[in-house]
Short mmCIF file of C-alpha atoms in Angstrom, two decimals:
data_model
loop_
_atom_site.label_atom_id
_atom_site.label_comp_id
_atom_site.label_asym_id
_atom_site.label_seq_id
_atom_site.Cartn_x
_atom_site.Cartn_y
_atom_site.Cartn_z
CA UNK A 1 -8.28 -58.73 -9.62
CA UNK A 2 -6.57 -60.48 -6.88
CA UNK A 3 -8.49 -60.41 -3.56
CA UNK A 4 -7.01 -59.71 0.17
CA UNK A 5 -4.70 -62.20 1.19
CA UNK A 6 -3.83 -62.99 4.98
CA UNK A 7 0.00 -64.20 5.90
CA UNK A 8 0.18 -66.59 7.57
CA UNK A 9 -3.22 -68.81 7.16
CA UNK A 10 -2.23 -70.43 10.60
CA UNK A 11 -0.23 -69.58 13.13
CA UNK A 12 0.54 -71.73 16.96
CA UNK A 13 2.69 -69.86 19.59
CA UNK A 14 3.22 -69.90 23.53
CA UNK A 15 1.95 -67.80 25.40
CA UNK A 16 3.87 -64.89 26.04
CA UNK A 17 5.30 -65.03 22.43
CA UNK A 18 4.66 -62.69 19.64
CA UNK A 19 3.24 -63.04 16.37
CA UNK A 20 2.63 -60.56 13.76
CA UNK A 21 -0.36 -60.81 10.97
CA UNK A 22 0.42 -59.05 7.51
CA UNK A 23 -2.81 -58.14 5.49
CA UNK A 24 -2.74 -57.26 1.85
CA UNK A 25 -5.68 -55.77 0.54
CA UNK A 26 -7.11 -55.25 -2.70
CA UNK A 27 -5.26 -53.06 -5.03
CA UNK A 28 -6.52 -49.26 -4.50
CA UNK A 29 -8.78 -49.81 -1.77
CA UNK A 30 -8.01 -47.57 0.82
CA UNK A 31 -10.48 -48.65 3.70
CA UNK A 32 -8.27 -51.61 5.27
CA UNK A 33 -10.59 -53.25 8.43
CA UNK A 34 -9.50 -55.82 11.14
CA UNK A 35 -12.06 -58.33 12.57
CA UNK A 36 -10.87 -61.17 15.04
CA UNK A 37 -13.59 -63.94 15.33
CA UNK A 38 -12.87 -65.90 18.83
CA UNK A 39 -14.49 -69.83 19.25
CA UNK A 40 -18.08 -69.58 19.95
CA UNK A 41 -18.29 -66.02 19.71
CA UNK A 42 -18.86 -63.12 17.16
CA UNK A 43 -17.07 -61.57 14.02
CA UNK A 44 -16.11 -58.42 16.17
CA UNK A 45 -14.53 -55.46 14.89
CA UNK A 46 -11.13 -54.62 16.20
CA UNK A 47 -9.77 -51.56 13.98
CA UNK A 48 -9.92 -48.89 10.52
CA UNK A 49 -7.65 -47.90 8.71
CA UNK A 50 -8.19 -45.12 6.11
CA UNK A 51 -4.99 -45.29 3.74
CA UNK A 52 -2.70 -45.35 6.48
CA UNK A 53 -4.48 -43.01 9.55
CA UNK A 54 -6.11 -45.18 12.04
CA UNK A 55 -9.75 -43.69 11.76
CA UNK A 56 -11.02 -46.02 14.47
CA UNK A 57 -9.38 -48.59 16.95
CA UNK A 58 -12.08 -48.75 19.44
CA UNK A 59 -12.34 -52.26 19.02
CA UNK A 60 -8.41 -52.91 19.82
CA UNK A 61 -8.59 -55.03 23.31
CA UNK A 62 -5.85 -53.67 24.78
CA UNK A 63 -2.36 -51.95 24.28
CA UNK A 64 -0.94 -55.78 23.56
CA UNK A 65 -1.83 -55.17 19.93
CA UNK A 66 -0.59 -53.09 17.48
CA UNK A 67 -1.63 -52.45 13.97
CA UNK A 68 0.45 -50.51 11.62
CA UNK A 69 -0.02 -49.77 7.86
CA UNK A 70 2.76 -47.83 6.60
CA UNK A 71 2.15 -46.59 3.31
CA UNK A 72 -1.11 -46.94 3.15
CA UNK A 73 -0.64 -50.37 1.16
CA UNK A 74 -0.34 -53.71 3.27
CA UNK A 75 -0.91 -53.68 7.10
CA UNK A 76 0.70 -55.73 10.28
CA UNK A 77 -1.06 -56.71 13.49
CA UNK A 78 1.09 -57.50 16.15
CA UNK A 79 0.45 -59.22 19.35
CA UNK A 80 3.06 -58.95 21.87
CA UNK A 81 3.16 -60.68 24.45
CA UNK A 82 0.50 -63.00 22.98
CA UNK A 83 -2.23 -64.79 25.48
CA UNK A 84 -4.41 -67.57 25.82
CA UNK A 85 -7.60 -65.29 25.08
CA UNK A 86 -5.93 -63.70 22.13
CA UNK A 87 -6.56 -67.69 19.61
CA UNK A 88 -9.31 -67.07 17.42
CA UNK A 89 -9.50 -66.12 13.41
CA UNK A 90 -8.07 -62.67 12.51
CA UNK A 91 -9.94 -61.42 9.35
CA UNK A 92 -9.04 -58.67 6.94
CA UNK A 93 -11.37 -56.86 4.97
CA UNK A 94 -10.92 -53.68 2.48
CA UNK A 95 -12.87 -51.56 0.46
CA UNK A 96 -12.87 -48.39 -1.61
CA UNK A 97 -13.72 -44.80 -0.30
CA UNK A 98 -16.09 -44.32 -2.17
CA UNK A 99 -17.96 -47.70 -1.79
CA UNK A 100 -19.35 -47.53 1.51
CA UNK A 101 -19.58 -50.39 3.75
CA UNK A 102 -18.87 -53.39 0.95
CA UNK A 103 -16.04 -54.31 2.24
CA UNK A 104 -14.71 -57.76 0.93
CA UNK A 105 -12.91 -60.01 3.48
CA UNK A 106 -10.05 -62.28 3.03
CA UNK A 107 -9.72 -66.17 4.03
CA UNK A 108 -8.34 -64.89 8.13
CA UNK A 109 -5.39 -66.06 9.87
CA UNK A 110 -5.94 -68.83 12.63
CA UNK A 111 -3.99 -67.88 15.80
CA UNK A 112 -3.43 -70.55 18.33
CA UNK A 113 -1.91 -69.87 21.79
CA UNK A 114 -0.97 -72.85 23.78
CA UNK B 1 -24.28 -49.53 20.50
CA UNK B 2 -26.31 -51.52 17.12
CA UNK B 3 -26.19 -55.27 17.76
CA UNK B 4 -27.29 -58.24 15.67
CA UNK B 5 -29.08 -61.08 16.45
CA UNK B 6 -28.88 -64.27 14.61
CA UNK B 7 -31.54 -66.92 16.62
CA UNK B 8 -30.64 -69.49 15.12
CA UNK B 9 -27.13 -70.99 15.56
CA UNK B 10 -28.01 -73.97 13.24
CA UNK B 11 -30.44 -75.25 10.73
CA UNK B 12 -30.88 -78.63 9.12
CA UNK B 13 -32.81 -78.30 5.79
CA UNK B 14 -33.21 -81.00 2.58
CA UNK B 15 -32.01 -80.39 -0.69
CA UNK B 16 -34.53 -78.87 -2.68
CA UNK B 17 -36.16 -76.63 0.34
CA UNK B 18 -36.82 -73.53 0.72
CA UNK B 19 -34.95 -71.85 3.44
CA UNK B 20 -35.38 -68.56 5.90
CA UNK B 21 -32.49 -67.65 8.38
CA UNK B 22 -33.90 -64.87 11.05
CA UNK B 23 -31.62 -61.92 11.27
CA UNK B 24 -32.81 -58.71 13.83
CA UNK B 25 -30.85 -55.67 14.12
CA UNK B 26 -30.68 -52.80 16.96
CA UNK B 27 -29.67 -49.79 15.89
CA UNK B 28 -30.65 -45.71 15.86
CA UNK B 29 -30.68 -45.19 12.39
CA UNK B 30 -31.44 -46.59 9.19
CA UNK B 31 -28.72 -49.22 9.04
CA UNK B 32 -26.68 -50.84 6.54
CA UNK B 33 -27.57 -54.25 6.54
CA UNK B 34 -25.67 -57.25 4.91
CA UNK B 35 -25.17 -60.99 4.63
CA UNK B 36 -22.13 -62.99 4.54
CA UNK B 37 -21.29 -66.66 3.55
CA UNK B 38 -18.25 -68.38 4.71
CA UNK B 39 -17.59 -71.67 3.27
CA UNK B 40 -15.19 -73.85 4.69
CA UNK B 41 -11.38 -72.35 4.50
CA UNK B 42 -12.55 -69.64 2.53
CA UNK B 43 -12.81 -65.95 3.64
CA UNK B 44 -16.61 -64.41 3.86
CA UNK B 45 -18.21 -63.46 0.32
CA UNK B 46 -20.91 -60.84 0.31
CA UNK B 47 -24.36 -62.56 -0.68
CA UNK B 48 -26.69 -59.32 -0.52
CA UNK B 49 -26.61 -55.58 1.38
CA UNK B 50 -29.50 -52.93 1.93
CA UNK B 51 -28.88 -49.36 1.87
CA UNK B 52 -32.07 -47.78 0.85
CA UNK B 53 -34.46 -48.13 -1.71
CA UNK B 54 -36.74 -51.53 -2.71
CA UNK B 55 -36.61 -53.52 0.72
CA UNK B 56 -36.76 -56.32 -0.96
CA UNK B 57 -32.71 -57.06 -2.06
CA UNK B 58 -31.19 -59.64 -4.76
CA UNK B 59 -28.47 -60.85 -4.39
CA UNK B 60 -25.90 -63.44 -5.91
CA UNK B 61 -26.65 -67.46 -5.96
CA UNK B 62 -30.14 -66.93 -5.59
CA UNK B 63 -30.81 -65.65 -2.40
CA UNK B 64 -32.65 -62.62 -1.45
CA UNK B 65 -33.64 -60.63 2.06
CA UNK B 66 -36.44 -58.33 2.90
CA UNK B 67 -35.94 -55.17 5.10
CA UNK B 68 -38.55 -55.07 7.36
CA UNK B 69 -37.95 -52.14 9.98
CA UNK B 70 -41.23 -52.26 12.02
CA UNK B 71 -39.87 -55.58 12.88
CA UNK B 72 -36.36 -54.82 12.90
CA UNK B 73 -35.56 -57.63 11.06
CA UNK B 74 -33.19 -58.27 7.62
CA UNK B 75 -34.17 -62.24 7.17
CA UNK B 76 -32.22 -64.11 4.25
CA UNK B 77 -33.89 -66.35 2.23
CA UNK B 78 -33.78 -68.55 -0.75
CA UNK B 79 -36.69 -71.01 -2.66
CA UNK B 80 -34.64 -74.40 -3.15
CA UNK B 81 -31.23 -74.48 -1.46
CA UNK B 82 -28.43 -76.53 -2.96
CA UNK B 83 -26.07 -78.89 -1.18
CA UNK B 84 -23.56 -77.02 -1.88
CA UNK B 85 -25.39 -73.91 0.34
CA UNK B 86 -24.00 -75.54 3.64
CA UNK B 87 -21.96 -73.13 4.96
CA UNK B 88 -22.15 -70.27 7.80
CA UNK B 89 -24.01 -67.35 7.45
CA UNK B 90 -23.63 -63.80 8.86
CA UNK B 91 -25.84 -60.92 9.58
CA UNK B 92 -24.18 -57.73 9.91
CA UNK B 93 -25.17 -54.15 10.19
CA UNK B 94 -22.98 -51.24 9.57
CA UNK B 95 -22.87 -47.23 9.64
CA UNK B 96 -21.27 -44.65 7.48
CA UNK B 97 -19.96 -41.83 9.59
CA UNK B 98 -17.48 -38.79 7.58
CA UNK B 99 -14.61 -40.78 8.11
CA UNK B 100 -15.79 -43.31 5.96
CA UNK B 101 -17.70 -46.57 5.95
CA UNK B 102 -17.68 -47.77 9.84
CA UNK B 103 -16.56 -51.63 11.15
CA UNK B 104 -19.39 -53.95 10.62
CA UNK B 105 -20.91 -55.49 13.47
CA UNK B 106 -22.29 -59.52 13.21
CA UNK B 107 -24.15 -61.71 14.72
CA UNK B 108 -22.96 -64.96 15.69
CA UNK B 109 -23.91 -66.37 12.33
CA UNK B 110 -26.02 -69.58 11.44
CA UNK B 111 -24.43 -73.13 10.31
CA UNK B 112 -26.51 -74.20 7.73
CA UNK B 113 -26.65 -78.05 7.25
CA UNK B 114 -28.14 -79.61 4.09
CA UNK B 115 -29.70 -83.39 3.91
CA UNK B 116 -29.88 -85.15 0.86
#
């Protein structure tokens, strides 16, 4: 069973650019879950996704980012325009209904803004 | 809001030792607890998690936690680490609410070093 994979593993923009992150989970899990992890700081939660309804985004730091999962299969988080602030590790993590809370995490994207 | 605290933000230990990283957790309820390892370049791999039940938890390459909720505290621990145990390690605690399972929240995780 393949695991969730991040696109791209690293990613270095200016500021004011965009960048979009594409998550694939693990076949039929429908919890999809993205963390960004910024230098020095905590794993922090950013958004939920139950198939493809956004059950929470109260961790989404402002209306610069948008996450999407259409189809309830892969998801995209965009940041547009990016900022300095935004560099850190973007993580992934899915997990099935029924199986709360083990959610299994992919490798992250690294997101540099210069 | 739950919050984790990981003290430590690194520990040196030899090969061979035993090891104890201090993990305490606020939150209202009986939490979810969990700890994850994150090697270099590699996403984070579930070691152990506490629902319920025997508060003493297994988990996989021979590490193990102990509930304790009078102290509040989920510590990880394992009898003779390996070198190839050095890695960071996260706390987290999470919630299951009818939507389904909730975002995890982590501490600030623990570099582990290992000495020959």
């Amino acid at each position: 069973e393949a695991g969730v994979t991040q696109f791209p593993s690293h990613s270095v923009i200016e500021k004011g650019q965009t960048v979009t992150l594409r998550c694939d989970p693990i076949s039929g899990h429908d919890n999809l879950y993205w963390y960004r992890r910024v230098m020095g700081k905590e794993i922090k939660f950013l958004l939920h996704f139950v198939k493809e309804s956004k059950q929470d985004e109260s961790g989404m730091p402002n209306n610069r980012f948008l996450a999407e999962r259409t189809g309830g299969t892969y998801s995209t988080l965009k940041v547009q325009p990016a900022e300095l602030e935004d560099s850190g590790v973007y993580f992934c993590a899915s997990s099935r209904l029924a199986e709360r809370n083990e959610q299994f995490f992919g490798p992250g994207t690294r997101l540099t803004v210069l | 809001a739950q919050s984790v605290t990981q003290p430590d933000i690194h520990i040196t230990v030899s090969e061979g030792a035993s090891l104890e990283l201090r993990c305490n957790y606020s939150y209202g309820a009986t939490p979810y607890l969990f700890w994850y390892v994150q090697s270099p370049g590699q996403g984070l791999q579930l070691l152990l998690k506490y629902f319920s039940g025997d508060t003493l938890v297994q988990g996989i390459k021979g590490f193990e936690a102990e509930f304790k909720r009078s102290q509040s505290s989920f510590n990880l621990r394992k009898p003779s680490v390996h070198w190839s145990d050095a890695a960071e390690y996260f706390c987290a605690v999470g919630r299951y609410s009818g939507g389904g399972a909730d975002g995890l929240t982590f501490g600030k995780g623990t570099h582990l070093i290992i000495q020959p």
